[in-house]
Amino acid sequence: MNDFKSYNPNSEDNSKKTTQNDVRDVNSTVELAKVLSKAMNGKTEGQLLQTIIAEAERGKREGSLTNADLDNFYNALSPMVDGIKRRKLKEVITRLKNI
């Protein structure tokens, strides 16, 4: 790879191969983040939590949201919140995984 334009994640000279599952995991996590960021605009913390839970429950029931997606969401968001909110987020993620 000489520049960003010539980068191909599936080429033989890349030291770390990207599988189709890796790309799908990233895409579904990005889609979840997009939906949630649109839903968060101008809402209170309680409304945000309700929106996150509702979207995640819908995704779990439809089969479009996996436990790995939930883990990725938690890992991305948890460093940005304090200890109490982190515990609450972990509880919500655990509850969603059981759906």
XYZ file of N, CA, C and O in Angstrom:
396
model
N 0.849 -1.181 0.000
C 0.000 0.000 0.000
C 0.882 1.227 0.000
O 1.675 1.443 0.889
N 0.709 2.050 -1.015
C 1.473 3.280 -1.126
C 0.726 4.484 -0.587
O 1.328 5.452 -0.160
N -0.594 4.425 -0.646
C -1.422 5.513 -0.134
C -2.775 4.961 0.271
O -3.051 3.786 0.098
N -3.630 5.820 0.815
C -4.941 5.369 1.275
C -5.829 4.899 0.133
O -6.610 3.978 0.294
N -5.714 5.527 -1.020
C -6.555 5.150 -2.151
C -6.260 3.737 -2.634
O -7.139 3.044 -3.105
N -5.017 3.316 -2.510
C -4.662 1.986 -3.012
C -4.838 0.890 -1.978
O -4.597 -0.268 -2.272
N -5.274 1.231 -0.772
C -5.461 0.226 0.273
C -6.590 -0.727 -0.103
O -7.678 -0.318 -0.474
N -6.309 -2.006 0.007
C -7.305 -3.044 -0.227
C -7.209 -4.026 0.928
O -6.212 -4.737 1.049
N -8.234 -4.087 1.797
C -8.139 -4.952 2.976
C -8.061 -6.436 2.638
O -7.675 -7.238 3.459
N -8.370 -6.803 1.404
C -8.344 -8.217 1.019
C -7.104 -8.602 0.225
O -6.989 -9.725 -0.230
N -6.157 -7.657 0.040
C -4.973 -7.982 -0.740
C -4.013 -8.850 0.069
O -4.019 -8.866 1.286
N -3.194 -9.598 -0.640
C -2.292 -10.571 -0.017
C -1.195 -9.914 0.818
O -0.685 -10.520 1.746
N -0.815 -8.668 0.514
C 0.313 -8.057 1.216
C -0.079 -7.382 2.523
O 0.774 -6.855 3.220
N -1.322 -7.413 2.895
C -1.723 -6.851 4.185
C -1.391 -7.845 5.284
O -1.722 -9.015 5.197
N -0.752 -7.363 6.337
C -0.344 -8.267 7.412
C -1.527 -8.779 8.213
O -1.482 -9.869 8.746
N -2.583 -8.005 8.318
C -3.773 -8.430 9.056
C -4.932 -8.551 8.083
O -5.359 -7.576 7.494
N -5.419 -9.747 7.902
C -6.529 -9.992 6.982
C -7.833 -9.517 7.610
O -8.065 -9.691 8.795
N -8.691 -8.937 6.806
C -10.022 -8.543 7.242
C -11.001 -9.545 6.655
O -11.049 -9.730 5.450
N -11.745 -10.190 7.501
C -12.724 -11.154 7.016
C -14.047 -10.462 6.774
O -14.277 -9.345 7.233
N -14.923 -11.149 6.070
C -16.242 -10.589 5.804
C -17.015 -10.402 7.108
O -17.758 -9.447 7.262
N -16.819 -11.296 8.099
C -17.480 -11.146 9.394
C -17.004 -9.897 10.116
O -17.799 -9.226 10.767
N -15.703 -9.576 10.016
C -15.178 -8.366 10.639
C -15.858 -7.128 10.061
O -16.271 -6.238 10.792
N -15.983 -7.096 8.753
C -16.605 -5.959 8.073
C -18.075 -5.864 8.465
O -18.586 -4.790 8.762
N -18.759 -6.997 8.514
C -20.179 -7.007 8.883
C -20.353 -6.521 10.320
O -21.269 -5.775 10.612
N -19.476 -6.955 11.241
C -19.542 -6.506 12.631
C -19.376 -4.997 12.731
O -20.114 -4.327 13.450
N -18.412 -4.473 11.995
C -18.172 -3.030 12.007
C -19.372 -2.304 11.426
O -19.846 -1.320 11.991
N -19.904 -2.806 10.315
C -21.041 -2.142 9.673
C -22.265 -2.130 10.573
O -22.952 -1.117 10.669
N -22.565 -3.240 11.254
C -23.751 -3.263 12.105
C -23.561 -2.362 13.325
O -24.502 -1.713 13.768
N -22.356 -2.293 13.843
C -22.079 -1.404 14.974
C -22.190 0.051 14.545
O -22.756 0.872 15.267
N -21.687 0.360 13.363
C -21.781 1.724 12.839
C -23.244 2.092 12.608
O -23.669 3.205 12.939
N -24.022 1.168 12.068
C -25.444 1.443 11.851
C -26.153 1.696 13.173
O -26.987 2.596 13.274
N -25.845 0.900 14.206
C -26.436 1.109 15.525
C -26.070 2.492 16.049
O -26.918 3.219 16.561
N -24.815 2.879 15.894
C -24.376 4.195 16.364
C -25.093 5.318 15.615
O -25.470 6.330 16.215
N -25.312 5.148 14.311
C -26.019 6.159 13.526
C -27.458 6.329 14.009
O -27.940 7.443 14.192
N -28.143 5.207 14.202
C -29.530 5.255 14.663
C -29.601 5.928 16.029
O -30.447 6.785 16.275
N -28.689 5.537 16.904
C -28.709 6.088 18.253
C -28.350 7.563 18.278
O -28.947 8.331 19.030
N -27.399 7.978 17.467
C -27.028 9.391 17.467
C -28.170 10.261 16.945
O -28.405 11.356 17.455
N -28.921 9.776 15.944
C -30.095 10.519 15.465
C -31.141 10.604 16.562
O -31.772 11.633 16.763
N -31.329 9.501 17.272
C -32.346 9.454 18.317
C -31.973 10.337 19.505
O -32.842 10.809 20.235
N -30.689 10.573 19.728
C -30.225 11.318 20.899
C -30.352 12.827 20.768
O -30.347 13.532 21.765
N -30.473 13.309 19.581
C -30.461 14.741 19.350
C -31.568 15.453 20.135
O -32.746 15.260 19.889
N -31.183 16.268 21.138
C -32.105 17.086 21.903
C -32.902 16.372 22.986
O -33.866 16.926 23.486
N -32.526 15.167 23.360
C -33.283 14.423 24.367
C -32.570 14.422 25.718
O -31.367 14.599 25.796
N -33.354 14.182 26.774
C -32.791 14.075 28.115
C -32.145 12.704 28.302
O -32.328 11.798 27.486
N -31.417 12.554 29.397
C -30.746 11.287 29.677
C -31.741 10.127 29.774
O -31.498 9.043 29.240
N -32.866 10.342 30.454
C -33.880 9.295 30.581
C -34.471 8.907 29.240
O -34.675 7.724 28.954
N -34.729 9.908 28.411
C -35.261 9.636 27.075
C -34.234 8.879 26.225
O -34.600 8.003 25.450
N -32.970 9.242 26.383
C -31.917 8.552 25.642
C -31.848 7.076 26.007
O -31.761 6.213 25.132
N -31.904 6.818 27.302
C -31.838 5.438 27.760
C -33.016 4.634 27.221
O -32.844 3.505 26.749
N -34.209 5.202 27.268
C -35.386 4.519 26.738
C -35.244 4.246 25.241
O -35.599 3.173 24.758
N -34.706 5.212 24.513
C -34.518 5.057 23.070
C -33.497 3.963 22.770
O -33.717 3.122 21.891
N -32.390 3.966 23.499
C -31.359 2.950 23.297
C -31.928 1.559 23.551
O -31.740 0.641 22.749
N -32.645 1.413 24.643
C -33.214 0.117 24.999
C -34.239 -0.326 23.951
O -34.226 -1.480 23.505
N -35.109 0.586 23.533
C -36.131 0.240 22.541
C -35.504 -0.195 21.216
O -35.911 -1.203 20.625
N -34.492 0.552 20.743
C -33.822 0.196 19.488
C -33.099 -1.145 19.607
O -33.148 -1.959 18.699
N -32.435 -1.346 20.719
C -31.701 -2.587 20.910
C -32.655 -3.780 21.017
O -32.392 -4.840 20.444
N -33.757 -3.611 21.729
C -34.739 -4.695 21.832
C -35.300 -5.042 20.459
O -35.442 -6.208 20.120
N -35.603 -4.025 19.671
C -36.107 -4.251 18.315
C -35.073 -5.009 17.488
O -35.386 -5.988 16.809
N -33.822 -4.575 17.559
C -32.760 -5.233 16.808
C -32.535 -6.675 17.239
O -32.314 -7.557 16.407
N -32.589 -6.920 18.533
C -32.425 -8.289 19.034
C -33.554 -9.182 18.545
O -33.328 -10.309 18.114
N -34.773 -8.696 18.615
C -35.929 -9.504 18.191
C -35.912 -9.772 16.692
O -36.323 -10.826 16.235
N -35.435 -8.798 15.912
C -35.353 -8.962 14.459
C -34.144 -9.793 14.049
O -34.048 -10.222 12.913
N -33.216 -9.975 14.974
C -32.006 -10.724 14.656
C -30.916 -9.894 14.014
O -29.900 -10.428 13.575
N -31.090 -8.579 13.964
C -30.085 -7.720 13.343
C -29.066 -7.178 14.347
O -28.101 -6.526 13.957
N -29.269 -7.460 15.628
C -28.349 -7.007 16.668
C -27.889 -8.220 17.465
O -28.703 -8.948 18.023
N -26.588 -8.429 17.484
C -26.031 -9.591 18.179
C -25.452 -9.175 19.530
O -25.272 -7.987 19.799
N -25.148 -10.172 20.338
C -24.489 -9.895 21.618
C -23.118 -9.261 21.394
O -22.684 -8.425 22.191
N -22.449 -9.639 20.323
C -21.158 -9.026 20.002
C -21.332 -7.537 19.699
O -20.498 -6.714 20.093
N -22.423 -7.187 19.007
C -22.712 -5.775 18.739
C -22.929 -5.014 20.041
O -22.455 -3.889 20.198
N -23.644 -5.645 20.961
C -23.887 -5.015 22.262
C -22.578 -4.820 23.017
O -22.362 -3.774 23.631
N -21.702 -5.824 22.972
C -20.396 -5.699 23.619
C -19.581 -4.568 22.987
O -18.945 -3.783 23.697
N -19.614 -4.485 21.664
C -18.892 -3.410 20.968
C -19.442 -2.038 21.360
O -18.684 -1.096 21.566
N -20.760 -1.943 21.459
C -21.393 -0.693 21.864
C -20.957 -0.316 23.274
O -20.577 0.829 23.535
N -20.990 -1.283 24.190
C -20.570 -1.031 25.570
C -19.106 -0.593 25.615
O -18.764 0.382 26.277
N -18.247 -1.306 24.900
C -16.820 -0.988 24.911
C -16.526 0.388 24.321
O -15.591 1.061 24.752
N -17.327 0.812 23.360
C -17.126 2.129 22.757
C -17.654 3.243 23.652
O -17.059 4.312 23.738
N -18.762 2.982 24.343
C -19.410 4.030 25.118
C -18.923 4.122 26.560
O -18.868 5.211 27.123
N -18.554 3.013 27.156
C -18.223 3.001 28.581
C -17.082 3.938 28.984
O -17.151 4.524 30.062
N -16.045 4.134 28.165
C -15.000 5.073 28.586
C -15.471 6.529 28.654
O -14.826 7.366 29.268
N -16.615 6.820 28.045
C -17.098 8.196 27.991
C -18.047 8.551 29.130
O -18.485 9.697 29.217
N -18.393 7.585 29.979
C -19.342 7.849 31.067
C -18.700 7.546 32.417
O -17.723 6.792 32.496
N -19.272 8.135 33.478
C -18.720 7.917 34.812
C -19.121 6.543 35.355
O -19.864 5.801 34.711
N -18.644 6.210 36.542
C -18.840 4.889 37.129
C -20.281 4.473 37.307
O -20.653 3.333 37.013
N -21.141 5.370 37.787
C -22.548 5.045 38.004
C -23.242 4.765 36.671
O -23.954 3.779 36.523
N -23.005 5.620 35.708
C -23.614 5.435 34.392
C -23.055 4.198 33.704
O -23.764 3.512 32.976
N -21.775 3.921 33.922
C -21.160 2.725 33.342
C -21.826 1.467 33.889
O -22.113 0.535 33.138
N -22.089 1.452 35.209
C -22.772 0.296 35.809
C -24.180 0.144 35.246
O -24.623 -0.960 34.955
N -24.868 1.258 35.105
C -26.223 1.231 34.546
C -26.192 0.718 33.104
O -27.019 -0.112 32.710
N -25.231 1.192 32.328
C -25.076 0.741 30.947
C -24.804 -0.758 30.906
O -25.390 -1.477 30.094
N -23.949 -1.235 31.794
C -23.639 -2.669 31.848
C -24.892 -3.478 32.179
O -25.126 -4.545 31.593
N -25.716 -2.978 33.108
C -26.964 -3.652 33.450
C -27.901 -3.722 32.242
O -28.522 -4.760 31.996
N -27.989 -2.627 31.512
C -28.854 -2.591 30.340
C -28.351 -3.571 29.288
O -29.136 -4.332 28.697
N -27.055 -3.589 29.038
C -26.465 -4.496 28.055
C -26.734 -5.947 28.454
O -27.133 -6.767 27.631
N -26.551 -6.258 29.740
C -26.810 -7.617 30.227
C -28.264 -7.994 30.018
O -28.563 -9.106 29.565
N -29.161 -7.062 30.322
C -30.599 -7.328 30.115
C -30.905 -7.580 28.637
O -31.664 -8.490 28.289
N -30.315 -6.784 27.764
C -30.557 -6.933 26.333
C -29.994 -8.248 25.802
O -30.582 -8.845 24.889
N -28.895 -8.689 26.330
C -28.310 -9.954 25.883
C -29.238 -11.143 26.190
O -29.183 -12.151 25.503
N -30.067 -10.992 27.196
C -30.968 -12.089 27.585
C -32.265 -12.128 26.766
O -33.099 -12.982 27.018
N -32.434 -11.218 25.839
C -33.646 -11.209 24.997
C -33.508 -12.284 23.937
O -32.496 -12.476 23.348
